Amino acid sequence: MSKKMMAVVVENFQKEPVLKNIDIPTPLNDEVLLDVLAASVNNVTRSRANGSHYTANPAVLPLIPGLDGVGRDQYGKNYYFLISNEKYGAIAQQVPVSKKRLLPLPQNIDPAEIAASMNPALSSWMAIRQQLSAGVKNKTVLVLGATGYAGRLAVEIARYLGARKVIAAGRNQEILQSLPADDYIQLNDNLAAQLKTVGAIDVVLDYLWGIPAQTILKELLSLRSNPAALLEWVQIGSIAGKSIELPADALRSNNLRLLGSGIGSIPVAVFGKELFLLAQLVADGKFNVHPLKCQLADFNQDNWQNTKQRIVYIPNQFKPAHQGILSKLQENIKFTIMKAVVNLKLSH
């Protein structure tokens, strides 16, 4: 008789996901079966589950949603993982994952904080580290959509990676004012006046697209005193709309570089290298994370659709693995070396 596990299952893109008991999947030759300690929900996870994301694939239905998480193998080792099988996602008690998509983590961690952080943090990290022509060091960065979870982390990451000035833009004034930014722009009818006060902008990290992006871009271009200065606009998310109108002369009369950052625009091998760097920083508590933890058994549509907080499902109870003095010392040495490698790579 097949062993069972709890999992959130998408049976039809037109229906809400449901919690079910299903057969535990059998790992393939290059996979390991992990006990999932924490798996977060983000906009991409939800849009893939309802079929609206550009990577959603109806051919693999039914499927388990969830792009990544923190898991533990049969030997008690902790890993951050990216799913390697479209059918078997992270929001389940067990998940089969390719060994190539595992990143080792310390034993003394908060799985929920890492699961909540990695995917949203990766969005701005990859945009800055891989897509921009020369990063953000000594530049002015505008984060459009800064009040969302990924946008909040983008403010911190831009600062960490050397931005001279970080401007947070969003609708929620209370959240805006709580962010560690240098200046704030509230998305309202007074954009032109607000943009005049913040000065020249070098980079925009855009989590909104749609009308907000179209309006901000138009105003930014009209206010530029030096059209030949490079303005790099990175399209990361599209929660406000899938398209904008852009006049042809806006590109011809400005040194404007439009680019995207997401699944498909960056080689998988590059993701792996950057994940290593970011994972060590997240595990070391470099960025502020405040997830709302939910037991998987308590899954319902209210917590699944909660976009005001970062929901993290806990499929299995987490208990730090027992370590002797020698193994603790070995782990401390290993991750001290890892952090030194991270700092060295980031300094170049």
Coordinates of C-alpha atoms in Angstrom, one line a residue:
M1 CA 0.0 0.0 0.0
S2 CA 1.4 3.4 -1.0
K3 CA 2.4 5.8 1.7
K4 CA 0.4 9.1 1.8
M5 CA 1.3 12.7 2.5
M6 CA -0.6 16.0 2.8
A7 CA -0.2 18.4 -0.1
V8 CA -1.9 21.4 -1.7
V9 CA -3.1 20.3 -5.1
V10 CA -4.2 22.3 -8.2
E11 CA -6.6 20.0 -10.2
N12 CA -7.9 22.7 -12.6
F13 CA -6.7 26.3 -13.3
Q14 CA -10.3 27.5 -13.0
K15 CA -10.6 26.1 -9.4
E16 CA -9.0 27.0 -6.2
P17 CA -6.2 24.6 -4.8
V18 CA -7.3 22.1 -2.2
L19 CA -5.6 20.2 0.6
K20 CA -5.5 16.5 -0.1
N21 CA -3.8 13.2 1.0
I22 CA -1.9 11.9 -2.0
D23 CA 0.8 9.3 -2.7
I24 CA 4.3 10.2 -1.7
P25 CA 6.2 10.7 -5.0
T26 CA 9.1 8.4 -5.9
P27 CA 12.4 10.3 -6.5
L28 CA 14.2 9.8 -9.8
N29 CA 17.8 8.8 -10.2
D30 CA 19.2 12.4 -9.6
E31 CA 16.6 13.4 -7.0
V32 CA 16.4 13.2 -3.2
L33 CA 13.1 13.1 -1.3
L34 CA 13.1 16.0 1.3
D35 CA 10.8 16.5 4.2
V36 CA 9.6 20.1 3.6
L37 CA 10.2 22.3 6.6
A38 CA 8.8 25.5 5.1
A39 CA 7.4 26.7 1.8
S40 CA 6.2 30.2 1.0
V41 CA 3.5 31.6 -1.2
N42 CA 4.2 34.5 -3.5
N43 CA 2.5 36.1 -6.5
V44 CA 4.3 33.8 -9.0
T45 CA 3.1 30.7 -7.0
R46 CA -0.5 31.9 -7.1
S47 CA -0.5 32.9 -10.7
R48 CA 1.1 29.6 -11.8
A49 CA -1.7 27.9 -9.7
N50 CA -4.4 29.7 -11.6
G51 CA -2.8 29.4 -15.0
S52 CA -2.3 33.2 -15.5
H53 CA 1.6 33.1 -15.3
Y54 CA 3.5 32.8 -18.6
T55 CA 5.2 29.6 -17.3
A56 CA 1.9 27.8 -16.2
N57 CA 1.6 24.5 -18.0
P58 CA -1.8 22.7 -18.1
A59 CA -0.2 19.5 -19.4
V60 CA 1.1 18.7 -15.9
L61 CA -2.2 19.0 -14.1
P62 CA -2.9 18.0 -11.4
L63 CA 0.1 19.6 -9.7
I64 CA 1.4 20.7 -6.4
P65 CA 2.2 24.5 -6.3
G66 CA 5.3 26.0 -4.7
L67 CA 8.5 27.1 -6.3
D68 CA 11.0 26.6 -3.5
G69 CA 11.4 26.0 0.2
V70 CA 13.5 24.6 3.0
G71 CA 13.8 20.9 3.5
R72 CA 15.7 18.2 5.3
D73 CA 17.0 15.0 3.9
Q74 CA 17.1 11.5 5.6
Y75 CA 20.4 12.3 7.2
G76 CA 19.2 15.5 8.9
K77 CA 20.9 17.9 6.6
N78 CA 19.0 21.2 5.8
Y79 CA 18.8 22.6 2.3
Y80 CA 17.2 25.5 0.5
F81 CA 15.7 24.0 -2.7
L82 CA 14.3 25.0 -6.0
I83 CA 11.8 22.5 -7.4
S84 CA 13.0 20.5 -10.4
N85 CA 9.6 18.8 -11.3
E86 CA 6.7 21.0 -12.5
K87 CA 4.2 18.4 -11.1
Y88 CA 5.7 18.2 -7.6
G89 CA 6.0 21.6 -5.9
A90 CA 7.0 22.7 -2.4
I91 CA 3.7 23.0 -0.6
A92 CA 3.6 19.4 0.5
Q93 CA 5.0 17.3 3.3
Q94 CA 7.6 15.7 0.9
V95 CA 9.1 16.8 -2.4
P96 CA 11.5 15.2 -4.8
V97 CA 14.3 17.6 -5.8
S98 CA 17.3 17.2 -8.1
K99 CA 20.6 17.2 -6.2
K100 CA 21.6 20.1 -8.6
R101 CA 19.0 22.3 -7.0
L102 CA 20.0 22.0 -3.4
L103 CA 21.9 24.5 -1.4
P104 CA 23.2 23.5 2.0
L105 CA 22.0 25.5 5.0
P106 CA 23.2 25.7 8.6
Q107 CA 21.4 23.5 11.2
N108 CA 20.6 26.4 13.4
I109 CA 18.1 28.3 11.1
D110 CA 14.6 29.5 11.0
P111 CA 13.2 27.6 8.0
A112 CA 10.3 30.0 7.6
E113 CA 12.4 33.1 7.4
I114 CA 14.6 31.6 4.6
A115 CA 11.6 30.2 2.7
A116 CA 9.9 33.6 2.9
S117 CA 13.0 35.5 1.8
M118 CA 14.8 33.7 -1.0
N119 CA 12.3 34.0 -3.9
P120 CA 11.4 37.7 -3.4
A121 CA 14.9 38.6 -2.5
L122 CA 16.2 36.8 -5.6
S123 CA 14.1 39.0 -7.9
S124 CA 16.0 42.2 -7.1
W125 CA 19.3 40.4 -6.4
M126 CA 19.3 38.9 -9.9
A127 CA 18.1 42.1 -11.6
I128 CA 20.9 44.1 -10.0
R129 CA 23.7 41.5 -10.2
Q130 CA 22.9 40.1 -13.6
Q131 CA 20.8 42.3 -15.7
L132 CA 22.1 45.8 -15.1
S133 CA 25.1 47.0 -17.0
A134 CA 27.1 47.9 -13.9
G135 CA 25.1 47.1 -10.8
V136 CA 23.8 49.9 -8.5
K137 CA 27.0 51.0 -6.7
N138 CA 26.9 54.8 -6.2
K139 CA 23.7 55.1 -8.2
T140 CA 20.2 56.4 -7.4
V141 CA 17.6 53.5 -7.5
L142 CA 13.8 53.8 -7.6
V143 CA 11.9 50.7 -6.4
L144 CA 8.5 50.9 -8.0
G145 CA 6.1 48.7 -5.9
A146 CA 8.2 49.0 -2.8
T147 CA 5.3 48.2 -0.4
G148 CA 5.0 44.6 -1.5
Y149 CA 7.1 41.9 0.1
A150 CA 9.6 41.7 -2.8
G151 CA 9.7 45.4 -3.1
R152 CA 10.6 45.9 0.6
L153 CA 13.5 43.5 0.2
A154 CA 14.5 45.3 -3.0
V155 CA 15.0 48.5 -1.0
E156 CA 17.3 46.7 1.5
I157 CA 19.2 44.8 -1.2
A158 CA 19.8 47.9 -3.4
R159 CA 21.3 49.5 -0.3
Y160 CA 23.3 46.4 0.6
L161 CA 24.7 46.3 -3.0
G162 CA 26.0 49.9 -2.8
A163 CA 23.2 52.2 -4.0
R164 CA 24.0 55.8 -3.2
K165 CA 20.3 56.7 -2.8
V166 CA 17.2 54.5 -2.7
I167 CA 13.7 55.8 -3.4
A168 CA 10.7 53.8 -2.4
A169 CA 7.5 54.2 -4.5
G170 CA 4.1 52.7 -3.6
R171 CA 0.5 53.4 -2.7
N172 CA 0.5 52.6 1.0
Q173 CA 1.9 55.6 2.8
E174 CA 2.2 53.9 6.2
I175 CA 4.3 51.1 4.8
L176 CA 6.4 53.5 2.6
Q177 CA 7.4 55.5 5.6
S178 CA 8.5 52.4 7.5
L179 CA 11.0 51.4 4.8
P180 CA 14.7 52.2 5.1
A181 CA 14.7 54.4 2.0
D182 CA 16.2 57.9 1.5
D183 CA 13.1 59.3 -0.1
Y184 CA 9.5 58.2 -0.8
I185 CA 7.0 58.6 -3.6
Q186 CA 3.3 57.9 -3.0
L187 CA 1.6 56.7 -6.2
N188 CA -1.2 59.3 -6.5
D189 CA -2.1 62.3 -8.7
N190 CA 0.8 64.3 -7.5
L191 CA 3.6 62.3 -9.1
A192 CA 5.3 65.1 -11.2
A193 CA 5.8 67.3 -8.1
Q194 CA 7.2 64.4 -6.1
L195 CA 9.6 63.3 -8.8
K196 CA 11.0 66.8 -9.1
T197 CA 12.2 66.7 -5.5
V198 CA 14.1 63.4 -5.7
G199 CA 16.6 64.3 -8.4
A200 CA 18.0 62.2 -11.3
I201 CA 17.3 58.5 -11.2
D202 CA 19.7 55.9 -12.7
V203 CA 17.9 52.6 -12.1
V204 CA 14.2 51.6 -11.7
L205 CA 13.3 48.2 -10.3
D206 CA 9.7 47.8 -11.4
Y207 CA 7.4 45.3 -9.7
L208 CA 4.2 46.9 -11.0
W209 CA 4.3 47.6 -14.8
G210 CA 0.9 48.7 -16.2
I211 CA -0.4 52.2 -15.7
P212 CA 1.8 53.1 -12.7
A213 CA 5.0 52.2 -14.7
Q214 CA 3.7 54.0 -17.8
T215 CA 2.9 57.2 -15.8
I216 CA 6.2 57.2 -13.8
L217 CA 8.3 56.5 -16.9
K218 CA 6.6 59.4 -18.8
E219 CA 7.2 61.8 -15.9
L220 CA 10.8 60.7 -15.4
L221 CA 11.7 61.2 -19.1
S222 CA 10.1 64.7 -19.1
L223 CA 12.1 65.8 -16.1
R224 CA 15.5 64.6 -17.2
S225 CA 18.0 67.5 -17.7
N226 CA 20.5 65.2 -19.4
P227 CA 18.7 62.8 -21.8
A228 CA 22.0 61.1 -22.7
A229 CA 22.5 59.9 -19.2
L230 CA 21.7 56.2 -18.9
L231 CA 18.4 55.2 -17.3
E232 CA 18.0 51.4 -16.9
W233 CA 14.5 50.2 -16.2
V234 CA 14.2 46.6 -15.1
Q235 CA 10.8 45.0 -15.4
I236 CA 10.5 42.4 -12.6
G237 CA 6.8 42.0 -11.8
S238 CA 3.5 42.9 -13.4
I239 CA 0.8 43.0 -10.7
A240 CA -0.6 46.3 -12.0
G241 CA -0.9 45.3 -15.6
K242 CA 0.8 43.3 -18.4
S243 CA 1.4 46.1 -20.9
I244 CA 2.2 49.8 -21.2
E245 CA 2.1 52.3 -24.0
L246 CA 5.5 53.7 -24.9
P247 CA 6.0 56.3 -27.7
A248 CA 8.7 55.6 -30.1
D249 CA 10.4 58.9 -29.6
A250 CA 10.8 58.2 -25.9
L251 CA 13.5 55.6 -26.9
R252 CA 15.1 57.7 -29.6
S253 CA 15.4 60.9 -27.6
N254 CA 16.6 59.3 -24.3
N255 CA 19.4 56.9 -23.3
L256 CA 16.7 54.5 -22.0
R257 CA 17.4 50.8 -21.6
L258 CA 14.4 48.6 -20.9
L259 CA 15.0 45.0 -19.8
G260 CA 13.4 42.2 -17.9
S261 CA 14.5 39.9 -15.1
G262 CA 12.8 36.6 -14.5
I263 CA 12.5 32.9 -15.5
G264 CA 13.9 32.5 -18.9
S265 CA 15.9 35.7 -19.2
I266 CA 18.8 34.4 -17.0
P267 CA 20.6 31.0 -17.5
V268 CA 19.8 28.4 -14.8
A269 CA 23.5 27.9 -14.1
V270 CA 23.8 31.6 -13.2
F271 CA 20.8 31.3 -10.9
G272 CA 22.7 28.6 -9.0
K273 CA 25.8 30.7 -8.4
E274 CA 23.8 33.7 -7.3
L275 CA 21.6 31.6 -5.0
F276 CA 24.6 30.4 -3.2
L277 CA 25.6 34.0 -2.4
L278 CA 22.2 35.1 -1.5
A279 CA 21.4 32.1 0.7
Q280 CA 24.3 32.7 2.9
L281 CA 23.3 36.4 3.4
V282 CA 19.7 35.5 4.2
A283 CA 20.7 32.7 6.6
D284 CA 23.0 35.2 8.3
G285 CA 20.0 37.6 8.9
K286 CA 21.2 40.4 6.6
F287 CA 17.6 41.3 5.5
N288 CA 14.5 41.9 7.6
V289 CA 11.9 39.1 7.3
H290 CA 8.6 38.8 9.0
P291 CA 6.6 35.8 7.6
L292 CA 3.2 34.6 8.9
K293 CA 3.6 30.9 9.6
C294 CA 0.7 28.6 8.9
Q295 CA 0.6 24.8 9.6
L296 CA -0.1 23.0 6.3
A297 CA -3.1 21.3 7.9
D298 CA -4.6 24.7 8.4
F299 CA -4.5 25.5 4.6
N300 CA -7.6 27.5 3.5
Q301 CA -8.5 30.1 0.9
D302 CA -8.0 32.9 3.4
N303 CA -4.4 32.2 4.0
W304 CA -3.7 31.1 0.4
Q305 CA -5.0 34.5 -0.9
N306 CA -3.4 36.6 1.8
T307 CA -1.3 39.1 -0.1
K308 CA -0.7 41.5 2.8
Q309 CA 1.6 39.2 4.6
R310 CA 4.2 36.6 3.4
I311 CA 2.5 33.3 4.1
V312 CA 4.8 30.4 4.9
Y313 CA 3.3 26.9 5.2
I314 CA 4.9 24.5 7.7
P315 CA 4.3 20.9 6.5
N316 CA 6.5 19.2 9.1
Q317 CA 7.5 20.3 12.6
F318 CA 11.0 21.7 12.7
K319 CA 13.4 20.6 15.4
P320 CA 17.0 21.6 15.1
A321 CA 19.1 18.4 14.5
H322 CA 21.2 17.3 17.5
Q323 CA 24.8 18.2 17.1
G324 CA 27.8 17.3 19.1
I325 CA 30.5 19.9 20.0
L326 CA 32.7 18.7 17.1
S327 CA 30.0 18.8 14.5
K328 CA 28.9 22.3 15.6
L329 CA 32.5 23.5 15.4
Q330 CA 32.8 22.0 11.9
E331 CA 29.6 23.7 10.8
N332 CA 30.7 27.1 12.2
I333 CA 34.0 26.8 10.3
K334 CA 32.3 25.8 7.1
F335 CA 29.8 28.7 7.1
T336 CA 32.5 31.2 8.2
I337 CA 34.4 30.1 5.1
M338 CA 31.2 30.4 3.0
K339 CA 30.5 33.9 4.2
A340 CA 34.1 34.9 3.5
V341 CA 33.7 33.6 -0.1
V342 CA 30.5 35.6 -0.4
N343 CA 32.1 38.8 0.8
L344 CA 35.0 38.2 -1.6
K345 CA 32.8 37.7 -4.6
L346 CA 30.6 40.7 -3.8
S347 CA 33.6 42.9 -3.5
H348 CA 34.6 42.3 -7.1

